[in-house]
């Protein structure tokens, strides 16, 4: 069986006919938030219900990186290479400093607690953008059930620590990604999950003053939802979906799919040339080499 589906013939040049979709780790409950550390040659990812961040490298395999992880979800790196993590358990976003200490970047807005930060990206100006849906406080499975104090927004934290609500009109903002030139911000809206609520990716235009405009639907994901999204160097958007990873061109059309045997939650580029896609999918992590390179920093 082929591991990909080309909806546009160009997708055949994005994939490699002899590169498998390889399961590199399994046995988890719900994996999310993959991030590649090129300097350490390893991948970190969260197993949210089991309250751990795991580390995987091609040579050493699996180990536990952090336990408890405060029910960590999305991870990324800032422009200095530091790990930035969304935590359901603390209802906050943290940064792991180079000496291993942990700094809280945000856990409240205007005196009210955040919901459960889900996914995060860092812009080239050092600002940290994260989504704050309520999934991590709805039940005790992926955090601690708690009172929702704020609507589900996307926030920006400036390097001076100032926090601002940037996207307030989506139901449940989730995955985030900037286009390579940072003139667009893509935000996945996953609604209430598994219902008929929005399952689409919206696109916002980033003005030179940092303000957002637009917010129209860029692409509707089917089946499943766009939990996590990443961008390649040509601006194609790679999104999680119910049947694998979907590749969507900058004009919004579906270019093709990588078929994965489990429900995909998130993905990131990594490997020697950022030409590999690491895919978190329910109980397992998969990897595949592509003829594309990701925009992930650093
Ligand atoms: Mg997510």
Tab-separated table of C-alpha atoms and ligand atoms in Angstrom:
chain	number	residue	atom	x	y	z
A	1	UNK	CA	0.000	0.000	0.000
A	2	UNK	CA	1.278	3.430	-0.854
A	3	UNK	CA	2.033	5.705	2.095
A	4	UNK	CA	0.993	8.845	0.273
A	5	UNK	CA	-1.811	10.254	-1.815
A	6	UNK	CA	-1.099	12.941	-4.428
A	7	UNK	CA	-4.071	15.275	-4.864
A	8	UNK	CA	-1.875	17.526	-7.011
A	9	UNK	CA	0.809	15.874	-9.221
A	10	UNK	CA	3.487	18.165	-7.727
A	11	UNK	CA	3.171	16.235	-4.449
A	12	UNK	CA	5.083	13.358	-6.075
A	13	UNK	CA	8.157	15.609	-6.082
A	14	UNK	CA	7.692	16.380	-2.355
A	15	UNK	CA	7.857	12.749	-1.238
A	16	UNK	CA	10.440	10.019	-1.765
A	17	UNK	CA	9.134	6.788	-3.221
A	18	UNK	CA	11.478	4.637	-1.150
A	19	UNK	CA	11.240	6.429	2.227
A	20	UNK	CA	8.965	4.647	4.683
A	21	UNK	CA	6.620	6.056	7.309
A	22	UNK	CA	8.500	4.552	10.224
A	23	UNK	CA	7.183	4.098	13.745
A	24	UNK	CA	10.060	5.200	15.979
A	25	UNK	CA	8.345	4.949	19.377
A	26	UNK	CA	5.040	3.654	20.707
A	27	UNK	CA	3.133	2.751	23.880
A	28	UNK	CA	1.965	6.248	24.836
A	29	UNK	CA	-1.575	7.497	25.461
A	30	UNK	CA	-1.736	10.813	23.581
A	31	UNK	CA	1.436	12.303	22.151
A	32	UNK	CA	1.751	15.932	21.081
A	33	UNK	CA	4.130	18.866	20.831
A	34	UNK	CA	7.126	17.460	18.919
A	35	UNK	CA	10.177	19.727	18.665
A	36	UNK	CA	13.554	18.956	17.084
A	37	UNK	CA	16.857	19.932	18.702
A	38	UNK	CA	19.339	19.866	15.814
A	39	UNK	CA	22.315	20.709	18.018
A	40	UNK	CA	21.561	17.751	20.307
A	41	UNK	CA	20.295	15.538	17.474
A	42	UNK	CA	17.140	14.673	19.365
A	43	UNK	CA	13.381	15.043	19.377
A	44	UNK	CA	11.320	16.025	22.395
A	45	UNK	CA	7.587	15.353	22.566
A	46	UNK	CA	4.845	15.323	25.191
A	47	UNK	CA	2.739	12.377	26.337
A	48	UNK	CA	0.055	14.546	27.896
A	49	UNK	CA	-2.085	12.080	29.948
A	50	UNK	CA	1.049	10.414	31.357
A	51	UNK	CA	2.496	13.774	32.431
A	52	UNK	CA	5.860	13.318	30.691
A	53	UNK	CA	8.065	14.857	28.043
A	54	UNK	CA	10.089	12.198	26.231
A	55	UNK	CA	13.366	12.447	24.390
A	56	UNK	CA	14.222	10.372	21.329
A	57	UNK	CA	17.391	10.280	19.271
A	58	UNK	CA	18.382	7.998	16.409
A	59	UNK	CA	21.332	6.575	18.359
A	60	UNK	CA	20.063	6.409	21.929
A	61	UNK	CA	16.363	5.800	21.332
A	62	UNK	CA	13.859	6.756	24.021
A	63	UNK	CA	14.289	8.292	27.443
A	64	UNK	CA	12.211	10.447	29.787
A	65	UNK	CA	13.210	14.107	29.538
A	66	UNK	CA	10.866	15.571	32.179
A	67	UNK	CA	8.498	13.952	34.672
A	68	UNK	CA	6.204	15.317	35.854
A	69	UNK	CA	5.850	17.682	32.927
A	70	UNK	CA	2.860	19.600	34.338
A	71	UNK	CA	0.835	17.935	31.574
A	72	UNK	CA	2.925	19.631	28.891
A	73	UNK	CA	1.393	19.926	25.446
A	74	UNK	CA	2.994	22.027	22.644
A	75	UNK	CA	6.733	22.661	22.524
A	76	UNK	CA	8.967	24.865	20.412
A	77	UNK	CA	12.338	26.630	20.631
A	78	UNK	CA	12.976	30.325	20.794
A	79	UNK	CA	15.598	32.072	18.690
A	80	UNK	CA	18.235	31.396	21.361
A	81	UNK	CA	17.432	27.699	21.159
A	82	UNK	CA	15.647	27.474	24.504
A	83	UNK	CA	12.717	25.113	24.961
A	84	UNK	CA	9.330	26.851	25.245
A	85	UNK	CA	6.503	24.666	26.573
A	86	UNK	CA	2.738	24.934	26.984
A	87	UNK	CA	1.582	23.361	30.250
A	88	UNK	CA	-2.002	22.374	30.978
A	89	UNK	CA	-1.185	21.640	34.620
A	90	UNK	CA	0.088	25.105	35.504
A	91	UNK	CA	-2.154	26.795	32.938
A	92	UNK	CA	0.960	28.530	31.715
A	93	UNK	CA	3.778	28.803	29.181
A	94	UNK	CA	7.330	28.208	30.385
A	95	UNK	CA	10.852	28.546	29.073
A	96	UNK	CA	13.616	26.144	30.020
A	97	UNK	CA	16.783	28.172	30.395
A	98	UNK	CA	20.133	26.875	29.192
A	99	UNK	CA	21.079	26.052	32.814
A	100	UNK	CA	17.917	23.945	33.189
A	101	UNK	CA	15.943	26.354	35.353
A	102	UNK	CA	12.370	27.080	34.332
A	103	UNK	CA	10.919	30.562	33.825
A	104	UNK	CA	7.165	31.217	33.643
A	105	UNK	CA	6.481	33.328	30.554
A	106	UNK	CA	2.725	33.691	31.040
A	107	UNK	CA	0.020	32.165	33.218
A	108	UNK	CA	-2.561	34.938	33.413
A	109	UNK	CA	-4.072	37.778	31.456
A	110	UNK	CA	-5.522	40.868	33.129
A	111	UNK	CA	-5.623	39.137	36.490
A	112	UNK	CA	-7.380	35.984	35.286
A	113	UNK	CA	-5.825	32.554	34.861
A	114	UNK	CA	-5.188	31.274	31.367
A	115	UNK	CA	-7.122	28.147	30.326
A	116	UNK	CA	-4.588	25.554	29.197
A	117	UNK	CA	-1.970	26.782	26.705
A	118	UNK	CA	-1.854	24.324	23.836
A	119	UNK	CA	0.615	25.242	21.093
A	120	UNK	CA	3.297	27.869	20.646
A	121	UNK	CA	5.527	29.540	18.056
A	122	UNK	CA	8.256	32.164	18.351
A	123	UNK	CA	8.504	34.958	15.791
A	124	UNK	CA	11.854	36.292	14.586
A	125	UNK	CA	11.440	39.401	16.774
A	126	UNK	CA	11.448	37.136	19.841
A	127	UNK	CA	7.722	37.455	20.569
A	128	UNK	CA	6.063	34.249	21.759
A	129	UNK	CA	2.624	33.417	20.331
A	130	UNK	CA	0.506	30.727	21.938
A	131	UNK	CA	-3.040	29.399	21.759
A	132	UNK	CA	-5.149	28.962	24.892
A	133	UNK	CA	-8.166	26.693	24.326
A	134	UNK	CA	-9.876	25.064	27.292
A	135	UNK	CA	-9.180	21.397	26.508
A	136	UNK	CA	-6.747	20.939	29.413
A	137	UNK	CA	-9.226	22.100	32.078
A	138	UNK	CA	-12.331	20.281	30.797
A	139	UNK	CA	-11.354	16.940	32.370
A	140	UNK	CA	-8.704	15.454	34.629
A	141	UNK	CA	-7.290	13.353	31.766
A	142	UNK	CA	-4.901	15.921	30.292
A	143	UNK	CA	-4.490	18.218	33.301
A	144	UNK	CA	-6.696	19.365	36.147
A	145	UNK	CA	-10.381	20.054	35.664
A	146	UNK	CA	-10.990	23.669	36.507
A	147	UNK	CA	-12.969	26.818	36.038
A	148	UNK	CA	-12.591	28.637	32.720
A	149	UNK	CA	-11.826	32.300	33.428
A	150	UNK	CA	-10.968	33.593	29.958
A	151	UNK	CA	-12.242	33.084	26.406
A	152	UNK	CA	-10.120	30.892	24.125
A	153	UNK	CA	-7.618	33.261	22.497
A	154	UNK	CA	-4.232	33.463	20.835
A	155	UNK	CA	-1.825	35.598	22.862
A	156	UNK	CA	1.453	37.303	22.066
A	157	UNK	CA	4.106	37.829	24.732
A	158	UNK	CA	6.686	40.452	23.811
A	159	UNK	CA	10.323	40.117	24.881
A	160	UNK	CA	9.620	42.696	27.616
A	161	UNK	CA	6.938	40.397	29.065
A	162	UNK	CA	3.904	42.357	27.928
A	163	UNK	CA	1.018	40.079	26.956
A	164	UNK	CA	-1.711	40.888	24.470
A	165	UNK	CA	-4.733	38.960	23.142
A	166	UNK	CA	-4.239	38.840	19.364
A	167	UNK	CA	-6.963	36.454	18.150
A	168	UNK	CA	-10.242	36.493	20.061
A	169	UNK	CA	-12.780	35.390	17.454
A	170	UNK	CA	-12.029	31.661	17.090
A	171	UNK	CA	-13.831	28.966	19.040
A	172	UNK	CA	-10.802	26.890	20.044
A	173	UNK	CA	-7.494	28.092	18.579
A	174	UNK	CA	-4.940	25.305	18.535
A	175	UNK	CA	-1.913	24.899	16.185
A	176	UNK	CA	-0.065	27.998	14.994
A	177	UNK	CA	2.465	28.737	12.251
A	178	UNK	CA	3.902	31.789	10.540
A	179	UNK	CA	4.550	31.843	6.793
A	180	UNK	CA	8.288	31.977	5.928
A	181	UNK	CA	8.193	35.792	5.514
A	182	UNK	CA	5.984	36.137	8.633
A	183	UNK	CA	3.342	38.140	6.768
A	184	UNK	CA	0.776	35.424	7.533
A	185	UNK	CA	-0.196	33.696	10.742
A	186	UNK	CA	-2.086	30.432	10.340
A	187	UNK	CA	-4.236	29.321	13.262
A	188	UNK	CA	-6.075	26.014	13.482
A	189	UNK	CA	-9.535	26.141	15.041
A	190	UNK	CA	-10.466	22.730	16.410
A	191	UNK	CA	-13.819	23.610	17.937
A	192	UNK	CA	-14.961	21.144	20.548
A	193	UNK	CA	-13.253	18.200	18.795
A	194	UNK	CA	-15.149	15.253	17.391
A	195	UNK	CA	-18.298	17.360	17.013
A	196	UNK	CA	-19.414	19.328	13.990
A	197	UNK	CA	-17.727	22.507	15.191
A	198	UNK	CA	-15.041	24.278	13.174
A	199	UNK	CA	-12.213	22.034	11.975
A	200	UNK	CA	-10.367	24.491	9.833
A	201	UNK	CA	-7.265	26.604	9.495
A	202	UNK	CA	-7.689	30.383	9.386
A	203	UNK	CA	-5.201	32.850	7.962
A	204	UNK	CA	-4.408	36.230	9.467
A	205	UNK	CA	-2.365	38.939	7.802
A	206	UNK	CA	0.391	40.339	9.972
A	207	UNK	CA	0.752	44.090	9.519
A	208	UNK	CA	4.091	45.883	9.756
A	209	UNK	CA	2.890	47.252	13.103
A	210	UNK	CA	2.405	43.673	14.364
A	211	UNK	CA	-1.403	43.949	14.264
A	212	UNK	CA	-3.471	41.170	12.707
A	213	UNK	CA	-6.230	41.488	10.129
A	214	UNK	CA	-8.318	39.040	8.110
A	215	UNK	CA	-8.852	35.685	9.737
A	216	UNK	CA	-10.739	34.050	6.905
A	217	UNK	CA	-10.906	30.277	6.480
A	218	UNK	CA	-7.793	29.149	4.633
A	219	UNK	CA	-8.516	25.418	4.465
A	220	UNK	CA	-11.007	23.003	6.026
A	221	UNK	CA	-9.426	19.754	7.225
A	222	UNK	CA	-11.266	16.534	6.481
A	223	UNK	CA	-11.186	14.011	8.033
A	224	UNK	CA	-10.111	14.932	11.552
A	225	UNK	CA	-8.764	18.306	12.563
A	226	UNK	CA	-5.769	20.581	12.206
A	227	UNK	CA	-4.403	20.229	15.712
A	228	UNK	CA	-0.770	20.929	14.796
A	229	UNK	CA	0.620	22.736	11.733
A	230	UNK	CA	4.128	23.433	10.368
A	231	UNK	CA	5.505	25.271	7.330
A	232	UNK	CA	8.153	24.217	4.801
A	233	UNK	CA	10.619	26.633	3.213
A	234	UNK	CA	8.334	27.215	0.215
A	235	UNK	CA	5.405	28.158	2.431
A	236	UNK	CA	3.461	24.911	2.115
A	237	UNK	CA	1.525	24.145	5.248
A	238	UNK	CA	1.708	20.621	6.709
A	239	UNK	CA	-1.212	19.838	8.976
A	240	UNK	CA	-2.309	17.017	11.212
A	241	UNK	CA	-5.509	15.243	10.122
A	242	UNK	CA	-7.524	12.166	10.968
A	243	UNK	CA	-5.914	10.049	8.247
A	244	UNK	CA	-2.366	11.391	8.404
A	245	UNK	CA	-0.600	14.601	7.449
A	246	UNK	CA	-2.079	16.902	4.805
A	247	UNK	CA	0.087	19.225	2.705
A	248	UNK	CA	-1.677	22.455	1.737
A	249	UNK	CA	-0.272	24.969	-0.754
A	250	UNK	CA	-0.059	28.707	0.080
A	251	UNK	CA	-3.187	29.237	-2.068
A	252	UNK	CA	-5.119	26.844	0.199
A	253	UNK	CA	-5.504	23.787	-2.028
A	254	UNK	CA	-4.748	20.275	-0.827
A	255	UNK	CA	-1.539	19.092	-2.491
A	256	UNK	CA	-1.354	15.629	-0.977
A	257	UNK	CA	-1.409	13.436	2.090
A	258	UNK	CA	0.992	11.232	3.990
A	259	UNK	CA	-1.099	8.388	5.315
A	260	UNK	CA	-0.477	7.414	8.938
A	261	UNK	CA	-2.195	4.464	10.661
A	262	UNK	CA	-3.155	6.488	13.780
A	263	UNK	CA	-4.927	9.813	14.331
A	264	UNK	CA	-2.249	12.515	13.944
A	265	UNK	CA	-2.059	15.265	16.570
A	266	UNK	CA	1.012	17.246	15.592
A	267	UNK	CA	4.235	17.255	13.610
A	268	UNK	CA	7.569	19.009	13.203
A	269	UNK	CA	10.443	19.101	10.771
A	270	UNK	CA	13.813	17.857	11.936
A	271	UNK	CA	16.729	15.619	11.144
A	272	UNK	CA	20.096	16.516	9.616
A	273	UNK	CA	18.678	18.881	6.984
A	274	UNK	CA	15.230	19.490	8.489
A	275	UNK	CA	14.049	17.184	5.710
A	276	UNK	CA	12.347	14.713	8.014
A	277	UNK	CA	8.856	15.002	9.371
A	278	UNK	CA	8.305	13.753	12.917
A	279	UNK	CA	4.667	12.941	13.499
A	280	UNK	CA	2.948	12.452	16.852
A	281	UNK	CA	-0.110	10.249	16.402
A	282	UNK	CA	-2.198	9.013	19.339
A	283	UNK	CA	0.000	6.278	20.892
A	284	UNK	CA	3.071	6.527	18.634
A	285	UNK	CA	5.646	8.755	16.984
A	286	UNK	CA	6.420	8.296	13.285
A	287	UNK	CA	9.164	9.706	11.073
A	288	UNK	CA	9.422	10.081	7.316
A	289	UNK	CA	12.058	11.647	5.077
A	290	UNK	CA	10.769	14.109	2.498
A	291	UNK	CA	12.137	16.036	-0.464
A	292	UNK	CA	11.188	19.224	1.427
A	293	UNK	CA	12.804	21.198	4.207
A	294	UNK	CA	11.042	22.693	7.180
A	295	UNK	CA	11.179	26.243	8.489
A	296	UNK	CA	11.765	25.200	12.072
A	297	UNK	CA	14.200	27.309	14.078
A	298	UNK	CA	16.939	27.125	15.012
B	1	LIG	MG1	-2.596	21.107	19.902
